[in-house]
XYZ file of N, CA and C in Angstrom:
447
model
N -78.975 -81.902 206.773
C -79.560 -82.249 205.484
C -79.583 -81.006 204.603
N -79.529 -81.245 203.524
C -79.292 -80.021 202.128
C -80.784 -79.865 201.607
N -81.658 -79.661 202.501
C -82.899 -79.284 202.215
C -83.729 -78.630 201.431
N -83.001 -77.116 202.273
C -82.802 -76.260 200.765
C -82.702 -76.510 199.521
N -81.758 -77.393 199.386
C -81.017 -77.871 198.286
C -79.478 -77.743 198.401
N -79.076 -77.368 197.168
C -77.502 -77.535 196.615
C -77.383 -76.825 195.551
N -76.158 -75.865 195.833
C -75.513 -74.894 194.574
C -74.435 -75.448 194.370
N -73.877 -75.253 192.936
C -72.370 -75.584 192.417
C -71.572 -74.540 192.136
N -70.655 -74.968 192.711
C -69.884 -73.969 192.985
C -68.717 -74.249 191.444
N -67.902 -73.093 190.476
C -67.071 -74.057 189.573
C -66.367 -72.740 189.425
N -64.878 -72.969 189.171
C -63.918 -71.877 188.806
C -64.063 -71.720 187.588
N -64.123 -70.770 187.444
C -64.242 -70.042 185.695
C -63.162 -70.094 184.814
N -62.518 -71.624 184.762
C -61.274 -71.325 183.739
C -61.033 -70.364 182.876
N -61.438 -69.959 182.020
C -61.473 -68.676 181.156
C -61.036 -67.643 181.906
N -61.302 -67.367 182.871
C -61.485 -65.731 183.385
C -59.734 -65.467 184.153
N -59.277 -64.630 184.143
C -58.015 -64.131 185.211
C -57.863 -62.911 185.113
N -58.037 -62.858 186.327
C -58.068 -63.345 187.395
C -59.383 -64.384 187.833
N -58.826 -65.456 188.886
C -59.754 -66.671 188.463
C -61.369 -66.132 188.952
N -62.293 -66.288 188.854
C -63.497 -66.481 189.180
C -64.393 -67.553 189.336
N -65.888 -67.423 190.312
C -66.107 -68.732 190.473
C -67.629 -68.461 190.405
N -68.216 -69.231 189.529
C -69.872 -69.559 189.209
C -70.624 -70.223 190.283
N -71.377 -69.832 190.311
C -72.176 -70.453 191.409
C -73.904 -70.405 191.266
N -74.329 -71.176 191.060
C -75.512 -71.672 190.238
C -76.983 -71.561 191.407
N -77.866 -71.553 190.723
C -78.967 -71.139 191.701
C -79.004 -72.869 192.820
N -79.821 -72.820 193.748
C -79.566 -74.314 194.599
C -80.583 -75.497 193.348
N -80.147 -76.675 193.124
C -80.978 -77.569 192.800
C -81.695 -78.387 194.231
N -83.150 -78.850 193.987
C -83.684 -79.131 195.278
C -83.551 -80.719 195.554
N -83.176 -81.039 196.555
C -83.570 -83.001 197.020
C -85.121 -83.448 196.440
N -85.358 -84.703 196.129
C -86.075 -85.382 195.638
C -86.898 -85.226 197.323
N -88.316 -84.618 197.128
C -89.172 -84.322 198.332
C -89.317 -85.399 198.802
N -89.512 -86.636 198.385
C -89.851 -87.849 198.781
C -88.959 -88.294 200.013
N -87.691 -88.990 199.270
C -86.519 -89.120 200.076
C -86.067 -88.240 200.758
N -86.091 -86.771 200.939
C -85.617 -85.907 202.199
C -86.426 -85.964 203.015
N -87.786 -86.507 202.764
C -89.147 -86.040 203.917
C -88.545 -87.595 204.669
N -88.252 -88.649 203.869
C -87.831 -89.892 204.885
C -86.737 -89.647 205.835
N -85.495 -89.139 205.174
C -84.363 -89.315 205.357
C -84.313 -88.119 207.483
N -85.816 -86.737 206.897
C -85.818 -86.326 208.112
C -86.533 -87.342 209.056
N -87.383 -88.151 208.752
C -88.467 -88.777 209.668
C -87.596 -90.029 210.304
N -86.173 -90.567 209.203
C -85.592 -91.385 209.962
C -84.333 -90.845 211.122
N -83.923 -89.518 210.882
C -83.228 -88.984 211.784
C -83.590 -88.165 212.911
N -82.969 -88.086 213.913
C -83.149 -87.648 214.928
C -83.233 -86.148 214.912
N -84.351 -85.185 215.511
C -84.612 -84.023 215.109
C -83.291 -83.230 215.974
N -82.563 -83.622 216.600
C -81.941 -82.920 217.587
C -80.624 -82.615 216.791
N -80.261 -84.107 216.408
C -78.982 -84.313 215.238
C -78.915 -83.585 213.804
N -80.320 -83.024 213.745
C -79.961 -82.868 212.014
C -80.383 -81.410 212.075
N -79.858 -80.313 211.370
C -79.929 -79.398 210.699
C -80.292 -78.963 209.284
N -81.106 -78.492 209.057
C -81.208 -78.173 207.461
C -80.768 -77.050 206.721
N -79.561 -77.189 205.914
C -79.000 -76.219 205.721
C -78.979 -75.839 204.177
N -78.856 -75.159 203.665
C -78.086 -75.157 202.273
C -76.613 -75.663 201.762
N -76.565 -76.218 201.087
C -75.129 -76.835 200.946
C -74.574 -76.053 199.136
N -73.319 -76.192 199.337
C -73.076 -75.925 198.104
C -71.394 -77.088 197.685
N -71.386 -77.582 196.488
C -71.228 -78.749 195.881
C -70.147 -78.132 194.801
N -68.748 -78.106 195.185
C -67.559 -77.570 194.730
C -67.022 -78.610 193.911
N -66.500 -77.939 192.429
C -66.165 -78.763 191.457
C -64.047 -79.016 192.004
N -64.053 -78.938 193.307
C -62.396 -79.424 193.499
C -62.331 -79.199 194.726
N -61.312 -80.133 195.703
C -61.220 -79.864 196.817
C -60.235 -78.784 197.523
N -59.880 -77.894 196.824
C -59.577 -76.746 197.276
C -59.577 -75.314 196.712
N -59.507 -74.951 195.437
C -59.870 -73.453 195.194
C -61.429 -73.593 195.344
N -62.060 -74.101 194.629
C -63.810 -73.954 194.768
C -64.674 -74.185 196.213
N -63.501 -74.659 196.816
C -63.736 -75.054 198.787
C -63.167 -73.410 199.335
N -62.919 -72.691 198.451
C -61.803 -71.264 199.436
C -60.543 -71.903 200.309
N -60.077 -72.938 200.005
C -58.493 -73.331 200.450
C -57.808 -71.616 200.391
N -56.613 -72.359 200.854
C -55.581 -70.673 200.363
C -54.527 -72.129 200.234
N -53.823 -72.499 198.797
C -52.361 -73.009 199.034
C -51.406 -72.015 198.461
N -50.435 -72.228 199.558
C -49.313 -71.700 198.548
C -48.369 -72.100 197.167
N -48.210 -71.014 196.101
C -48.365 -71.300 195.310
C -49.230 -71.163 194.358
N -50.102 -71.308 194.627
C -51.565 -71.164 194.092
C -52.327 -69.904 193.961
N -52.413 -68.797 193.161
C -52.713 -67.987 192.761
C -54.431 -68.183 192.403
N -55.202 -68.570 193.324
C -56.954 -69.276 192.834
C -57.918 -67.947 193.234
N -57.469 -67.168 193.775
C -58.399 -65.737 193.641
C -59.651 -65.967 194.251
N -59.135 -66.752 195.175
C -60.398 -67.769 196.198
C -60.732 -66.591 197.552
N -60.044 -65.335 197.830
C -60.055 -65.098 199.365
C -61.228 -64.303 199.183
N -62.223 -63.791 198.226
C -63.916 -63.864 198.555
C -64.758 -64.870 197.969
N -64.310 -65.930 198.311
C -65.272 -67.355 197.711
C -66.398 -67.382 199.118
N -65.383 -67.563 200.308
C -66.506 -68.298 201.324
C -67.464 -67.247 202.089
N -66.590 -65.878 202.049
C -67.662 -64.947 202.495
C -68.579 -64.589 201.687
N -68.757 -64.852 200.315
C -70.065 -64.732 199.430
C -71.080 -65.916 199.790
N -70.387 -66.976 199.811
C -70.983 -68.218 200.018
C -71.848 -68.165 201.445
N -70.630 -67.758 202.488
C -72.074 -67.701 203.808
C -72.965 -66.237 203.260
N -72.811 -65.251 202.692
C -73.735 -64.128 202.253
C -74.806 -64.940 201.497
N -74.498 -66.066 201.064
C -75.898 -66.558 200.141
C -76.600 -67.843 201.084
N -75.823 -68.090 202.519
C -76.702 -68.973 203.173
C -75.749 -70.374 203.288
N -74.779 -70.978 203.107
C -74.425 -71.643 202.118
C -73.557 -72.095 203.838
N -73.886 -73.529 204.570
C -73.282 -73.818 205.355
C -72.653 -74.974 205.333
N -72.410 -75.833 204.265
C -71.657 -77.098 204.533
C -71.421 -77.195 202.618
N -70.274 -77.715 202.309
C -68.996 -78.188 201.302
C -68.661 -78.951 200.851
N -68.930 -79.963 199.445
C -68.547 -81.362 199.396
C -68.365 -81.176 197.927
N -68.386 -82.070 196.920
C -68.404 -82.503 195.770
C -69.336 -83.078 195.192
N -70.410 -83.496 195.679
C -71.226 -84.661 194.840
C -72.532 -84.364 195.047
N -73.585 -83.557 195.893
C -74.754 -83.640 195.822
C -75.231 -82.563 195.159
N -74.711 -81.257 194.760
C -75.678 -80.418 193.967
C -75.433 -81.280 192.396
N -74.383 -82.026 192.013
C -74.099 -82.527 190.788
C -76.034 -84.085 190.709
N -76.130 -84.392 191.707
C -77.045 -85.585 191.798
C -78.528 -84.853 192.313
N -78.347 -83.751 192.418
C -80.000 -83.041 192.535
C -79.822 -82.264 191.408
N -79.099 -81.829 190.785
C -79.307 -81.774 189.197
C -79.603 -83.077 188.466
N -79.005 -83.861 188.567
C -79.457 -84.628 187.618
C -81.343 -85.073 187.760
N -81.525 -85.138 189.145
C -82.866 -85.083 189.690
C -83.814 -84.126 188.643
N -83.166 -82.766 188.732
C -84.153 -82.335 188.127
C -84.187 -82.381 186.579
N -82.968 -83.243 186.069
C -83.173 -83.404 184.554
C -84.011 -84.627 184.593
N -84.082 -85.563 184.880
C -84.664 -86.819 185.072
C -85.455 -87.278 186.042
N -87.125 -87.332 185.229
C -87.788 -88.099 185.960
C -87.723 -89.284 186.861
N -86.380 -90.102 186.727
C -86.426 -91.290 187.192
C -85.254 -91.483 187.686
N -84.414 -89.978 188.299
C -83.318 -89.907 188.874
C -84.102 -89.639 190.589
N -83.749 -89.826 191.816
C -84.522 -89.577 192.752
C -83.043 -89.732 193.866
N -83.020 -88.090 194.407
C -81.757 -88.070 195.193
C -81.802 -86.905 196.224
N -81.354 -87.425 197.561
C -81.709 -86.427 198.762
C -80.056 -86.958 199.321
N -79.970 -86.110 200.270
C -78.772 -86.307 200.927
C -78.794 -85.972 202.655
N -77.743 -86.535 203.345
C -77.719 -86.439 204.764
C -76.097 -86.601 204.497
N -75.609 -85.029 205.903
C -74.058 -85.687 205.424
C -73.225 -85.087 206.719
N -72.047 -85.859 207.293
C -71.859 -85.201 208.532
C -70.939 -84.518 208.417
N -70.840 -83.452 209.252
C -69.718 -82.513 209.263
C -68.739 -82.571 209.815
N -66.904 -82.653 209.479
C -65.703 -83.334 210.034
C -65.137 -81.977 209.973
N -65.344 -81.173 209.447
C -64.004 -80.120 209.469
C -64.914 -78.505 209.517
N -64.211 -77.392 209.825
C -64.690 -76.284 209.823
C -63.175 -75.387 208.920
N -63.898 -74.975 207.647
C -63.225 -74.351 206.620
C -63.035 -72.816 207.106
N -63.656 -72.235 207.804
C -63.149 -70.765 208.182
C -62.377 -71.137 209.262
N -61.870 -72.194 210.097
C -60.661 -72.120 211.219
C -59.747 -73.528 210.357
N -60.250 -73.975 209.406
C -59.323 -74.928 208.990
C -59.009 -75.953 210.094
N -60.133 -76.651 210.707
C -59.480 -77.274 211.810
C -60.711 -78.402 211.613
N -60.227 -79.659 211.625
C -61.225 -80.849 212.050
C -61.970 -80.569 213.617
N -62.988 -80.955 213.123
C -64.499 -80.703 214.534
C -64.623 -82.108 215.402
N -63.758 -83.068 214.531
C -63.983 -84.614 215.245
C -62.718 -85.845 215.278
N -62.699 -86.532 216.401
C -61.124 -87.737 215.462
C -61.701 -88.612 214.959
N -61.108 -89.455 214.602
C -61.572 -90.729 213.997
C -62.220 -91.499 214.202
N -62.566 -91.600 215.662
C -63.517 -92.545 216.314
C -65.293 -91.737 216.290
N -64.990 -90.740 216.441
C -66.259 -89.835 215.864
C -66.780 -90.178 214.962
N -65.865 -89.941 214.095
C -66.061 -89.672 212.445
C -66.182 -91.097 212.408
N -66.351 -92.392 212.434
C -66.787 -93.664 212.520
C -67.998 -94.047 212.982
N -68.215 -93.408 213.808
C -69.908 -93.637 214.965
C -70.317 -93.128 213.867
N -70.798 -91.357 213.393
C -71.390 -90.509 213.039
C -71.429 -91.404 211.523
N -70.125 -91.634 210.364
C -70.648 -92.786 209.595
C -71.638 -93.926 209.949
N -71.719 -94.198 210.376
C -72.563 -95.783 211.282
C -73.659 -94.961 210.796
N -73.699 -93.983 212.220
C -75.157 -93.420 212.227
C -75.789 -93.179 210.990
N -75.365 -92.619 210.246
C -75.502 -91.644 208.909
C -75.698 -92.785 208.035
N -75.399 -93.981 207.759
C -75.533 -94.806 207.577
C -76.741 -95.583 207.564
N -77.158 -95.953 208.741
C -77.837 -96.461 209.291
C -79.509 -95.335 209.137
N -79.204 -94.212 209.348
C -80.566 -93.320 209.266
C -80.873 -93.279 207.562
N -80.034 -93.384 206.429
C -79.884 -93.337 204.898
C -80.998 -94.680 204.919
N -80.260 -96.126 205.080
C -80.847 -97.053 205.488
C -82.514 -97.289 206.170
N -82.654 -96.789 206.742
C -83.912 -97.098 207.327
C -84.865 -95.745 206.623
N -84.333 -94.739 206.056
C -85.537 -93.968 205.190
C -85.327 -94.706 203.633
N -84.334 -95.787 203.347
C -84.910 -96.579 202.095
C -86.080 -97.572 202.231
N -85.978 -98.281 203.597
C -86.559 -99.091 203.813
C -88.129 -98.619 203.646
N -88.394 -97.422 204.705
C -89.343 -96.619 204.265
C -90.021 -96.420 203.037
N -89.020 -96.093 202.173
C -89.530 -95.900 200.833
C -89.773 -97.261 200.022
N -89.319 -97.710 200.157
C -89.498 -98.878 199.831
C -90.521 -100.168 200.057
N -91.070 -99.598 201.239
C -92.291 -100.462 201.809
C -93.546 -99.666 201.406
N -93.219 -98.397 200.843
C -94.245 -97.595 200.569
C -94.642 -98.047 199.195
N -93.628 -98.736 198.528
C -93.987 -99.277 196.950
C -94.665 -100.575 196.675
């Protein structure tokens, strides 16, 4: 879980050599993360800091060839600031949280790949259960919240 919260990560079009912004963490809606831990299993979940990349590969520290993205100190700053799991969409939805009273957003999210060996952590049949699960624990801390109203 992104407990901590969530930083955004964004390449600095303007700048070249490229550079990349990276924003203080926005926090999960306390409500829904306090469920989302009480519906998951304490053994399964970790609370980490996440950070929330505007593309799936220079703002992730990819290396393609070809690609000149000035990415090869992206991820060692990123673990220097704490920063253990990579996606697109939740520091963008705990911002909006904190612009809007009546936005309310926590996240749980599983981990398939490891970006410093570039190598998937799971096959497909994994990565299917662990959806279910992940699923299913999202699910039962709405229900939660929801019976609380």
């Amino acid at each position: 879980l992104p407990s901590p919260g969530a930083l955004m990560i964004q390449r600095d079009y303007r700048a070249a050599p490229a550079n990349y912004l990276i924003s203080p963490p926005f926090p999960p809606d306390p409500r829904l993360n306090a469920a989302l831990l009480r519906a998951a299993s304490p053994a399964a979940v970790k609370l980490v800091l996440h950070g929330t990349a505007d593309s799936f590969y220079a703002s992730q520290g990819r290396a393609i060839a070809g690609f000149d993205d000035a990415n090869q100190e992206l991820i060692p700053r990123l673990q220097a600031m704490g920063v253990a799991t990579l996606e697109m969409e939740t520091g963008h939805l705990f911002y909006l949280g904190t612009l809007n009273a009546t936005v309310h957003a926590a996240a749980l999210h599983i981990v398939i790949a490891n970006r410093l060996t570039d190598t998937f952590l799971i096959d497909r049949a994994q990565r299917d259960a662990l959806d279910l699960q992940a699923g299913l624990i999202a699910l039962k801390a709405l229900l939660e919240i929801s019976a609380e109203e």
